[in-house]
Coordinates of C-alpha atoms and ligand atoms in Angstrom, one line a residue:
X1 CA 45.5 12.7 -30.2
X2 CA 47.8 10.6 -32.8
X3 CA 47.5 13.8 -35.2
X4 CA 48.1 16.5 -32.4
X5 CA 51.3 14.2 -31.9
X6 CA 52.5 14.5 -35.3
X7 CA 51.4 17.6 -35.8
X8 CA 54.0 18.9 -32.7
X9 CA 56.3 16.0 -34.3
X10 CA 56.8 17.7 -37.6
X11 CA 57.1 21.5 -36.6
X12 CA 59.7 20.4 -34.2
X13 CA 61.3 18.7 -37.3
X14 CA 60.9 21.6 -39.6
X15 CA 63.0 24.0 -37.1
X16 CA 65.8 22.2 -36.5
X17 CA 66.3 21.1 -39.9
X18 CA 66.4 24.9 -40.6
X19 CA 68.0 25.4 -37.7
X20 CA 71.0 22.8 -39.3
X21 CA 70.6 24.7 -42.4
X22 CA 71.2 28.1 -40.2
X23 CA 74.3 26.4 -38.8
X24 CA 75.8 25.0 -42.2
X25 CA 75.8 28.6 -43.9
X26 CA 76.4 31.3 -41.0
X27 CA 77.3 30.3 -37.4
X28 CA 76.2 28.1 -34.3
X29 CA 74.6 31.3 -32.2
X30 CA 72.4 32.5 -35.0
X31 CA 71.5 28.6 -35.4
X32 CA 70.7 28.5 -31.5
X33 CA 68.6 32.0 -31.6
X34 CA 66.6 30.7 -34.5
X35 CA 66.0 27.6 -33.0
X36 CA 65.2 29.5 -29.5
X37 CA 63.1 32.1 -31.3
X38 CA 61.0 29.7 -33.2
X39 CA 60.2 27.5 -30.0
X40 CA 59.4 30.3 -27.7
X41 CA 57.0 31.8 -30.5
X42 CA 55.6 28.0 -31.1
X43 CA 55.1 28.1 -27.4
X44 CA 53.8 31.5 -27.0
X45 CA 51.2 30.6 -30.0
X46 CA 49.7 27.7 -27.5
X47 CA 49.9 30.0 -24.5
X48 CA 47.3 32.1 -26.6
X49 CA 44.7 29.1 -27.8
X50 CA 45.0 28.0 -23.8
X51 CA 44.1 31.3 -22.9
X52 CA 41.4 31.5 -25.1
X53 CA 40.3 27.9 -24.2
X54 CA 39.9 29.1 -20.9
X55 CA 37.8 32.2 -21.3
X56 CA 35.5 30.2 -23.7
X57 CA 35.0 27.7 -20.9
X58 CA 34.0 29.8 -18.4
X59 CA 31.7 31.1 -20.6
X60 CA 30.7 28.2 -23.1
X61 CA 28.5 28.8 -25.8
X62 CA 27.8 27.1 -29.3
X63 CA 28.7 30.7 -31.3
X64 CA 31.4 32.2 -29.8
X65 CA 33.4 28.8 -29.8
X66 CA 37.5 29.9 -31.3
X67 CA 38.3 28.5 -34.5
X68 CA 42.0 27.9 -33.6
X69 CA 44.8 27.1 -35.5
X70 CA 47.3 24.6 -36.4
X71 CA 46.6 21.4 -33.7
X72 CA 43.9 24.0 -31.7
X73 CA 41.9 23.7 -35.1
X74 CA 41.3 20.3 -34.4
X75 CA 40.9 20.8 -31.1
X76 CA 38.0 23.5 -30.8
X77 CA 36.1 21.1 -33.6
X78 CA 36.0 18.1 -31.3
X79 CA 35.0 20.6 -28.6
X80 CA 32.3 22.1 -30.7
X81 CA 30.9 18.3 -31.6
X82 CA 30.9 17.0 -28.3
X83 CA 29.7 20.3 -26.8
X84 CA 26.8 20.6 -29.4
X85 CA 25.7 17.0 -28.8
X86 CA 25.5 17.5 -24.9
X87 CA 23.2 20.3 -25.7
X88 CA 21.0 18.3 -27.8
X89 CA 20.5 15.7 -25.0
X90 CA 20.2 18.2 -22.4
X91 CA 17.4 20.1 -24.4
X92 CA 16.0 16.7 -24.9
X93 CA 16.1 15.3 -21.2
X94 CA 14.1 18.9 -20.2
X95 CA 11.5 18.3 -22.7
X96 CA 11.2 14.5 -20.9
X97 CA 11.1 15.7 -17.6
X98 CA 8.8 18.9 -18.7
X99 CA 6.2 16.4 -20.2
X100 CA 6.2 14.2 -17.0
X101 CA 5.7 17.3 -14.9
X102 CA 2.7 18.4 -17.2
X103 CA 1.3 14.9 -16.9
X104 CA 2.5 14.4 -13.1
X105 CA -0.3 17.8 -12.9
X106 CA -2.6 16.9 -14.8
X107 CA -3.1 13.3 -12.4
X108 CA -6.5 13.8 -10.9
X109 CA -5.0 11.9 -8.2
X110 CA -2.3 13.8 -5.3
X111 CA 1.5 12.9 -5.8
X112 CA 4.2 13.6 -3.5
X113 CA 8.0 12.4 -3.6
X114 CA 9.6 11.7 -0.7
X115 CA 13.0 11.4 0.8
X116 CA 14.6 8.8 2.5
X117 CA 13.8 11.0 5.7
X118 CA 10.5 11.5 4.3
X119 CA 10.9 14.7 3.6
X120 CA 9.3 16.5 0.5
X121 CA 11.0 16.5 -2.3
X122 CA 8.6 17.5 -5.2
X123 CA 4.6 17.1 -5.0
X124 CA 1.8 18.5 -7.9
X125 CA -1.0 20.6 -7.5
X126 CA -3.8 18.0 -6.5
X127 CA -1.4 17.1 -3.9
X128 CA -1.4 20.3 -2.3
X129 CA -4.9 21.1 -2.6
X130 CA -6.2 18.0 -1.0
X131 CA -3.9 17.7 2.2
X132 CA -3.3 21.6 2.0
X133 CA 0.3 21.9 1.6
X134 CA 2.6 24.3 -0.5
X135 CA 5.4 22.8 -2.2
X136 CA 7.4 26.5 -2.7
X137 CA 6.9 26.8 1.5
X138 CA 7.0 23.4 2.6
X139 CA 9.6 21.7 0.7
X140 CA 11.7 19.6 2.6
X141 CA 10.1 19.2 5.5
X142 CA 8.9 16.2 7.1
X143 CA 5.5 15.0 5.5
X144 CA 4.5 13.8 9.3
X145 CA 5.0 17.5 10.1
X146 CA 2.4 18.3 8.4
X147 CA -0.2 15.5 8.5
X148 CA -0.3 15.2 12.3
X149 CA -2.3 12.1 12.6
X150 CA -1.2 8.8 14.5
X151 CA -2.5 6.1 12.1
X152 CA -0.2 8.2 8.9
X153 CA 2.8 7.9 11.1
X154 CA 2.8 4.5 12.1
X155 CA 1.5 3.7 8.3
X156 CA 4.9 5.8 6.5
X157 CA 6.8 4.5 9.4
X158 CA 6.0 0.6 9.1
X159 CA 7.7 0.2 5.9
X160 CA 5.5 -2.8 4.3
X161 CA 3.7 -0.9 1.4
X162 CA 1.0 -3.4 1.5
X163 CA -2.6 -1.6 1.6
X164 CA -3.7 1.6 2.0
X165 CA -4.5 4.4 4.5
X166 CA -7.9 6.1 4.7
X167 CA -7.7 9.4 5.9
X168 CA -10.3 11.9 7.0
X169 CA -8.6 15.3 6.8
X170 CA -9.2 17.7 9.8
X171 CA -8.2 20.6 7.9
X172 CA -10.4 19.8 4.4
X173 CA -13.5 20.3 5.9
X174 CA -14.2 16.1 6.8
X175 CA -13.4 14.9 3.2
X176 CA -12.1 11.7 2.8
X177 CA -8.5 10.5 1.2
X178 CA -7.1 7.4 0.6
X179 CA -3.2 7.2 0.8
X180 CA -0.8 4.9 -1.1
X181 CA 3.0 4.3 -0.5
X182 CA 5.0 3.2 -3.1
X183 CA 8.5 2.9 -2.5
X184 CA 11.3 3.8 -5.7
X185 CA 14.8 4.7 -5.7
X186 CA 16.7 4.4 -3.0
X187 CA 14.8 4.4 0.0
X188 CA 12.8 6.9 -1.5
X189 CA 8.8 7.1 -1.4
X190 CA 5.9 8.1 -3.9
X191 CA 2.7 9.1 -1.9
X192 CA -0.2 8.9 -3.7
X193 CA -3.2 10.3 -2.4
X194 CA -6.8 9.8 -3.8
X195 CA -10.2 11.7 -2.5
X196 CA -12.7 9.7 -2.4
X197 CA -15.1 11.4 -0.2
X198 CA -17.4 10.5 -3.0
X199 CA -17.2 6.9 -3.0
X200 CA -17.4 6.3 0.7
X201 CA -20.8 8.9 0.4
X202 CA -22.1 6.2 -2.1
X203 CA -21.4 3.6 0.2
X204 CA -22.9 5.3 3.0
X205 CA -26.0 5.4 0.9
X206 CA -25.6 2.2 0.2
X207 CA -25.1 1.0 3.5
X208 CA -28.4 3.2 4.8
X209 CA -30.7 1.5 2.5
X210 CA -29.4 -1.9 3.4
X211 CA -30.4 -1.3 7.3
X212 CA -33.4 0.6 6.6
X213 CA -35.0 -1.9 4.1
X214 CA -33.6 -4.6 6.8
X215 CA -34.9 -2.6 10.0
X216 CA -38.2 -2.1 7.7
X217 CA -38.7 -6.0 7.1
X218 CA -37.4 -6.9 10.7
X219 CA -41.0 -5.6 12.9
X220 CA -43.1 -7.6 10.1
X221 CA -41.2 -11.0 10.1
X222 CA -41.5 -10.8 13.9
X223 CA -45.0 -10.6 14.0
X224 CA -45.3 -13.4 10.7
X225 CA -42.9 -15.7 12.7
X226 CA -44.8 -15.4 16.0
X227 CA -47.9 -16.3 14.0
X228 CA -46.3 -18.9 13.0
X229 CA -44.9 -20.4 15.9
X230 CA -48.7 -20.1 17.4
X231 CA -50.7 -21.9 14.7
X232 CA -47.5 -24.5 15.1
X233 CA -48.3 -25.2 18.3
X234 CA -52.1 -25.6 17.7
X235 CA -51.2 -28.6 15.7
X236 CA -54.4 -30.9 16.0
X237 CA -56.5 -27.7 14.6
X238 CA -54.8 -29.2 11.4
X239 CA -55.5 -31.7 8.6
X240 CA -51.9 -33.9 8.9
X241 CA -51.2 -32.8 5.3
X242 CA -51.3 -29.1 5.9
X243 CA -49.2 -29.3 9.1
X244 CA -45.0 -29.7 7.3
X245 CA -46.3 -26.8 4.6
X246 CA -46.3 -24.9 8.2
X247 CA -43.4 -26.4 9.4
X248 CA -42.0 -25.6 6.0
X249 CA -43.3 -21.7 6.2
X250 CA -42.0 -21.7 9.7
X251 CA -38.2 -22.4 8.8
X252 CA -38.3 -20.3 6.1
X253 CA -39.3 -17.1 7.7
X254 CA -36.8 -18.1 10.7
X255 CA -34.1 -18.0 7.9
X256 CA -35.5 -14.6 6.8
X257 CA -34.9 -12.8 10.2
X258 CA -31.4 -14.2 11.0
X259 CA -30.9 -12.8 7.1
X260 CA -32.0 -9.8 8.6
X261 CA -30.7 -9.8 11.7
X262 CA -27.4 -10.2 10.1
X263 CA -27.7 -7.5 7.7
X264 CA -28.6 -4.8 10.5
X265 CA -25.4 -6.2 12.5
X266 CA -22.9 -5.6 9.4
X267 CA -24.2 -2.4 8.6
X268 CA -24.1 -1.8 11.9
X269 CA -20.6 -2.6 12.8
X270 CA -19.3 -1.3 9.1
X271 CA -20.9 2.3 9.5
X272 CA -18.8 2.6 12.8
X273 CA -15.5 3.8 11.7
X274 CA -14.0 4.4 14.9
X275 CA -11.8 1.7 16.5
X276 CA -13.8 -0.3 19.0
X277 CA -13.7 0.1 22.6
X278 CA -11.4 -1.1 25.0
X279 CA -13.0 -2.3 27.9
X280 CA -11.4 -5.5 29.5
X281 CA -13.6 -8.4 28.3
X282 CA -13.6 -11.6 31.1
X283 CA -13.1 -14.2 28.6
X284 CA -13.5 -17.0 31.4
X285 CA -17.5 -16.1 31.3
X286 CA -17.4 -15.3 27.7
X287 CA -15.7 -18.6 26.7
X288 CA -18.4 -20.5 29.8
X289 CA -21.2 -18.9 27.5
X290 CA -19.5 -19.7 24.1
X291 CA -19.4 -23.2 25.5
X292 CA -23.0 -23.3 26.4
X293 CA -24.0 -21.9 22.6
X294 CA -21.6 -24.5 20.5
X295 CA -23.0 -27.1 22.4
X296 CA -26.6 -26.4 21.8
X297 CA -25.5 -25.5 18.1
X298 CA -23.8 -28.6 17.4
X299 CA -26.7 -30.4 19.8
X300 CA -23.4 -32.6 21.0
X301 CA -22.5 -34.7 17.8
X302 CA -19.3 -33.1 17.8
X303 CA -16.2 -33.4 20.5
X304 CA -15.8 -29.6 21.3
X305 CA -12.7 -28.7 23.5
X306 CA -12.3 -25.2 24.9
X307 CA -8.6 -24.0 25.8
X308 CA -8.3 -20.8 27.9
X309 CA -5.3 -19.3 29.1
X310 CA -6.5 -16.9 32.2
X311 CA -3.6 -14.6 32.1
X312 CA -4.7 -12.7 29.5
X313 CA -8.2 -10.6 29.1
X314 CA -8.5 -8.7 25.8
X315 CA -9.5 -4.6 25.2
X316 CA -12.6 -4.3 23.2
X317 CA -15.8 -4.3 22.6
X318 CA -17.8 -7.9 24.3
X319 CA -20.5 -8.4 22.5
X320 CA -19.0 -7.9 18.9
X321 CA -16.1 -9.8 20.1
X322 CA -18.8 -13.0 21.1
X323 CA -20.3 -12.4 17.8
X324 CA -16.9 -13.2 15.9
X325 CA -15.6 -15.8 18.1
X326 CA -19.4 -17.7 17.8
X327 CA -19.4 -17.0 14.0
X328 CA -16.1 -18.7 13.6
X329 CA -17.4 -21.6 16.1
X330 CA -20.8 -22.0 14.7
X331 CA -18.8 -22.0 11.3
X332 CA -16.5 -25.1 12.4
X333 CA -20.3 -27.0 13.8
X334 CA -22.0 -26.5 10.1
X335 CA -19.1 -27.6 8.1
X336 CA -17.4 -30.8 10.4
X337 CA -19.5 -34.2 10.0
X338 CA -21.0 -35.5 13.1
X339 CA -18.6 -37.0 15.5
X340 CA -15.7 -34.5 14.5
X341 CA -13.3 -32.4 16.3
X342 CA -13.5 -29.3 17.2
X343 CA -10.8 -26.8 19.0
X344 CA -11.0 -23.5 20.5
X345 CA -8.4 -21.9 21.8
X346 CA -7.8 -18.6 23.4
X347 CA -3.8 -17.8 24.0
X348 CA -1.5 -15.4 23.7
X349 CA 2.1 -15.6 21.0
X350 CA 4.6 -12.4 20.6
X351 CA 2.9 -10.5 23.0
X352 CA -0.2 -10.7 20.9
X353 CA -3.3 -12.6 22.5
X354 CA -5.3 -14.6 19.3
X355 CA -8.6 -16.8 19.3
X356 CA -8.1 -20.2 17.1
X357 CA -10.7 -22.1 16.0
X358 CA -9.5 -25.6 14.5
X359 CA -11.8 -28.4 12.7
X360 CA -11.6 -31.2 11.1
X361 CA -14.2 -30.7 8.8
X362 CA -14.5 -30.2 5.5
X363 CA -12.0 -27.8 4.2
X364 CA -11.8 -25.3 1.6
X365 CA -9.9 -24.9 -1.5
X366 CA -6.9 -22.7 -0.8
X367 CA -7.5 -20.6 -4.1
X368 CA -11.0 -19.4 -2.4
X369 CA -9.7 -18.3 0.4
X370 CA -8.9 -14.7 -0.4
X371 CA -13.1 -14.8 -1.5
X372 CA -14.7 -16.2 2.1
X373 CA -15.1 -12.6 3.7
X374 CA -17.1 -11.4 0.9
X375 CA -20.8 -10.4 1.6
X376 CA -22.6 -13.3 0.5
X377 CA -19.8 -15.4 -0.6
X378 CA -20.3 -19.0 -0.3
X379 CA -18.4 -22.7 -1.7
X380 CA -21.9 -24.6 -1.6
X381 CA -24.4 -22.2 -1.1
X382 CA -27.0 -25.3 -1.2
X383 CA -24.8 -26.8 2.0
X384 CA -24.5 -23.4 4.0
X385 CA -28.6 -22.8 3.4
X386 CA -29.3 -26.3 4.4
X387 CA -27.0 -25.5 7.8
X388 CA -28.5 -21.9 9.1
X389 CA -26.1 -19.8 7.2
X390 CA -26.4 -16.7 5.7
X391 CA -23.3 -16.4 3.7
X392 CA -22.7 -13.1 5.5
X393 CA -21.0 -14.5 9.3
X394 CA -17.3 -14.2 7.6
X395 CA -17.9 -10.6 6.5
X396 CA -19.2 -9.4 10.1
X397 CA -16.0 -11.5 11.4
X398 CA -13.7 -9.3 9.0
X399 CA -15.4 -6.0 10.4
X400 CA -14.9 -7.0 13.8
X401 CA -11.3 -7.5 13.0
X402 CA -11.0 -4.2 11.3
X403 CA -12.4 -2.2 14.1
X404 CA -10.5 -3.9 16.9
X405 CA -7.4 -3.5 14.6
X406 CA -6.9 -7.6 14.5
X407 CA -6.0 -10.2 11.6
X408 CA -7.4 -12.7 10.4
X409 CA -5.4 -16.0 9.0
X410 CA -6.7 -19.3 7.4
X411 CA -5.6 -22.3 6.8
X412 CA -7.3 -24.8 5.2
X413 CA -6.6 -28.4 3.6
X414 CA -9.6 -30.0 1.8
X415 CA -10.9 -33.2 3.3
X416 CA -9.2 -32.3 6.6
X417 CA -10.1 -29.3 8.1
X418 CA -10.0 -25.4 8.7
X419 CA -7.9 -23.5 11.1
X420 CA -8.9 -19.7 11.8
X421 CA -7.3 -17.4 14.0
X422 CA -7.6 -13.9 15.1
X423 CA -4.7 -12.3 16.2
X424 CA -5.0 -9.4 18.1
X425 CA -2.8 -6.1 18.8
X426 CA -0.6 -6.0 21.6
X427 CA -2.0 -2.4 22.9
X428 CA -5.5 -4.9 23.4
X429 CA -3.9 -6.9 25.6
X430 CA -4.1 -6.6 29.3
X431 CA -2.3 -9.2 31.6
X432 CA -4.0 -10.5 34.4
X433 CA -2.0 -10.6 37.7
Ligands
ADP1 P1 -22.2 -19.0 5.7 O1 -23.3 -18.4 6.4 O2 -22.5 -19.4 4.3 O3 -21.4 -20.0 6.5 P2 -19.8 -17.4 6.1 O4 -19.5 -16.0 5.7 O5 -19.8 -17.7 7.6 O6 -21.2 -17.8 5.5 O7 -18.8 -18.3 5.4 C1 -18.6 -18.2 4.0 C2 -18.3 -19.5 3.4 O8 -17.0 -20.0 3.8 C3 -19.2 -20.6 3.8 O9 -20.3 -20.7 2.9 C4 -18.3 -21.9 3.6 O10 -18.4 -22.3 2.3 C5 -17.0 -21.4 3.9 N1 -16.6 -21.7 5.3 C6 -16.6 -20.9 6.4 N2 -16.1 -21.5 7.5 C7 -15.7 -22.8 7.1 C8 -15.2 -23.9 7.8 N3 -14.9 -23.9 9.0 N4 -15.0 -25.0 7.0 C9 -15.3 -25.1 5.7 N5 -15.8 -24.0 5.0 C10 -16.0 -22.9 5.7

């Protein structure tokens, strides 16, 4: 800029002093017409180089950039630099983005990107051939538009990003998909979609074996334990020294069929995807026979107290809902010392009815609390033998939950007790007039 200054400065400077010149030697009007004449064609020249600024710029390209003259020189050169160096990142940022498209593609796994009206913004091949979409056609529009299913709405609706969806696409001929939303931008989504029809097969299998090696062994420990239970009873046909390796083959065995029993009742409840069913439950007779079964569990060296509020029944399945609420009771008996307290309570917070069960046992370490609805996950696995368990109550608990759409929370201090809680939708709640 300082040289296009000086550049205008010194032309300027050069006519007038030949203007003066002009003046000294002939007369003031040829001065003035030179002066005029040499301004006008000054001008005229930067009329031209604006002109041809113009036309280049409508059209700009790196070869048929003017060369100029005078100031216009200097001019077109910054142009050419800058305009060259814009290229260069422009050719650079589409190789980028061209590379992340070719690996977006070449993801196994189904992306889409989504607006912050959750509308399609871009989405690669997997995508469309696992949820059956077509970017060219369906672009833009609403990703609920096209997967019409209740549980994706409410999921891409709810806004937490925390866990996944599974999926069982209608139009995909039954396969399986897991979906994952990750938010980026601003407010916009990434939803990433992984088929794994395959692994839920496995587990399937998996889950087959497990009841039919556990319905296999169930009909043989039923007739070994009922043997038992006889020759038990026909005690003086004994020597006295034979008579606790009975007693001994007699608890063992009843361990081995509440194993079983247990394993048939989680692969039971876990091969059921479907939510559970939502008959009203009376909870005054199912917390009258939850009473009954804590106190014979606990064979009265605890103080159990029962709360009930009698305004609320709850949707859903009875006897798996019993199962859960005596798992967690049974639970608080085998891990409270004798003479301890124990609470259950059945009430309603936010519109959402819950079962608590409170001890003052002997609490777990907070780190392993993530772990205790693991299949066969256990602190002391000597101390949860030694009381009945089987390591598997928590995980049947946690399917319950799942298919009656409830949460589970724990607290726990060690040395002073556990607090679980089951907190259950509103749409399973029914009020009682
Ligand atoms: P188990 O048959 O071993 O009790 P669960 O699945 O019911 O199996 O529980 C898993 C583990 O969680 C138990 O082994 C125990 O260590 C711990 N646990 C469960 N409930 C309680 C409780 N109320 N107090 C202390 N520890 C508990």
């Amino acid at each position: 800029m300082q040289d296009i200054r000086w550049n205008t400065f010194w032309v300027l400077l050069l006519v007038s002093f030949l203007s003066l010149i002009f003046w000294g030697f002939k007369s003031l009007e040829v001065a003035l017409f030179f002066f005029i004449s040499c301004i006008f064609v000054y001008l005229l020249s930067h009329v031209y180089w604006i002109y041809r600024l113009n036309k280049w710029l409508k059209n700009p390209n790196l070869s048929t950039i003017p060369n100029g003259s005078g100031i216009w020189e200097e001019i077109f050169a910054i142009l050419y630099r800058e305009y060259r160096k814009q290229k260069k990142s422009k050719s650079e940022l589409t190789t980028t983005l061209g590379r992340f498209m070719t690996a977006a593609e070449a993801i196994p796994d189904g992306i889409i990107a989504l607006n912050q009206n959750n509308e399609i913004e871009w989405c690669n091949k997997p995508s469309e051939k696992m949820l059956d979409i077509q970017l060219t056609k369906d672009i833009n529009q609403p990703i609920n538009y096209l997967l019409r299913e209740t549980r994706f709405t409410e999921y891409l609706n709810d806004n937490k990003y925390d866990g996944t969806l599974k999926l069982i696409s209608w139009r995909n001929s039954g396969r399986s998909f897991e979906i994952l939303l990750v938010p980026f931008g601003v407010s916009q989504k990434l939803l990433i979609c992984r088929d794994i029809t395959q692994i839920e097969k496995n587990d399937s299998i998996k889950r087959d074996f497990i009841a039919n090696v556990s319905h296999e062994l169930k009909t043989p420990l039923t007739v070994i334990v009922g043997f038992l239970e006889t020759l038990s009873e026909m005690k003086n046909e004994f020597n006295v020294k034979t008579l606790p390796y009975l007693q001994m083959m007699l608890e063992q065995s009843d361990r081995m069929k509440k194993l079983v029993e247990d394993l048939l009742q989680l692969s039971s409840i876990e091969s059921n995807a479907a939510p559970a069913e939502k008959k009203e439950i009376d909870m005054t007779e199912l917390f009258k026979k939850l009473k009954k079964d804590s106190e014979f569990l606990s064979r009265k060296s605890h103080k159990i107290n029962m709360s009930i509020n009698k305004n609320i029944a709850l949707l859903g399945h009875e006897k798996e809902i019993y199962s859960a609420f005596l798992n967690l009771i049974s639970n608080a008996i085998r891990y409270t010392k004798k003479g301890g307290n124990i609470n259950a309570i059945w009430d309603i917070k936010d519109q959402k009815p819950f079962f608590e069960v409170q001890d003052s046992g002997i609490g777990i370490d907070e780190k392993l609390i993530p772990r205790l609805t693991e299949r066969f996950f256990r602190i002391d696995a000597d101390r949860s033998r030694n009381s009945g368990g089987t390591g598997l109550g928590l995980s049947i608990v946690k399917h319950i939950c799942i298919r009656h759409q409830a949460q589970i929370e724990i607290y726990s201090q060690i040395g002073k007790g556990s607090q679980f809680k089951i907190i259950f939708p509103q749409e399973r709640l029914s009020l009682k007039k």
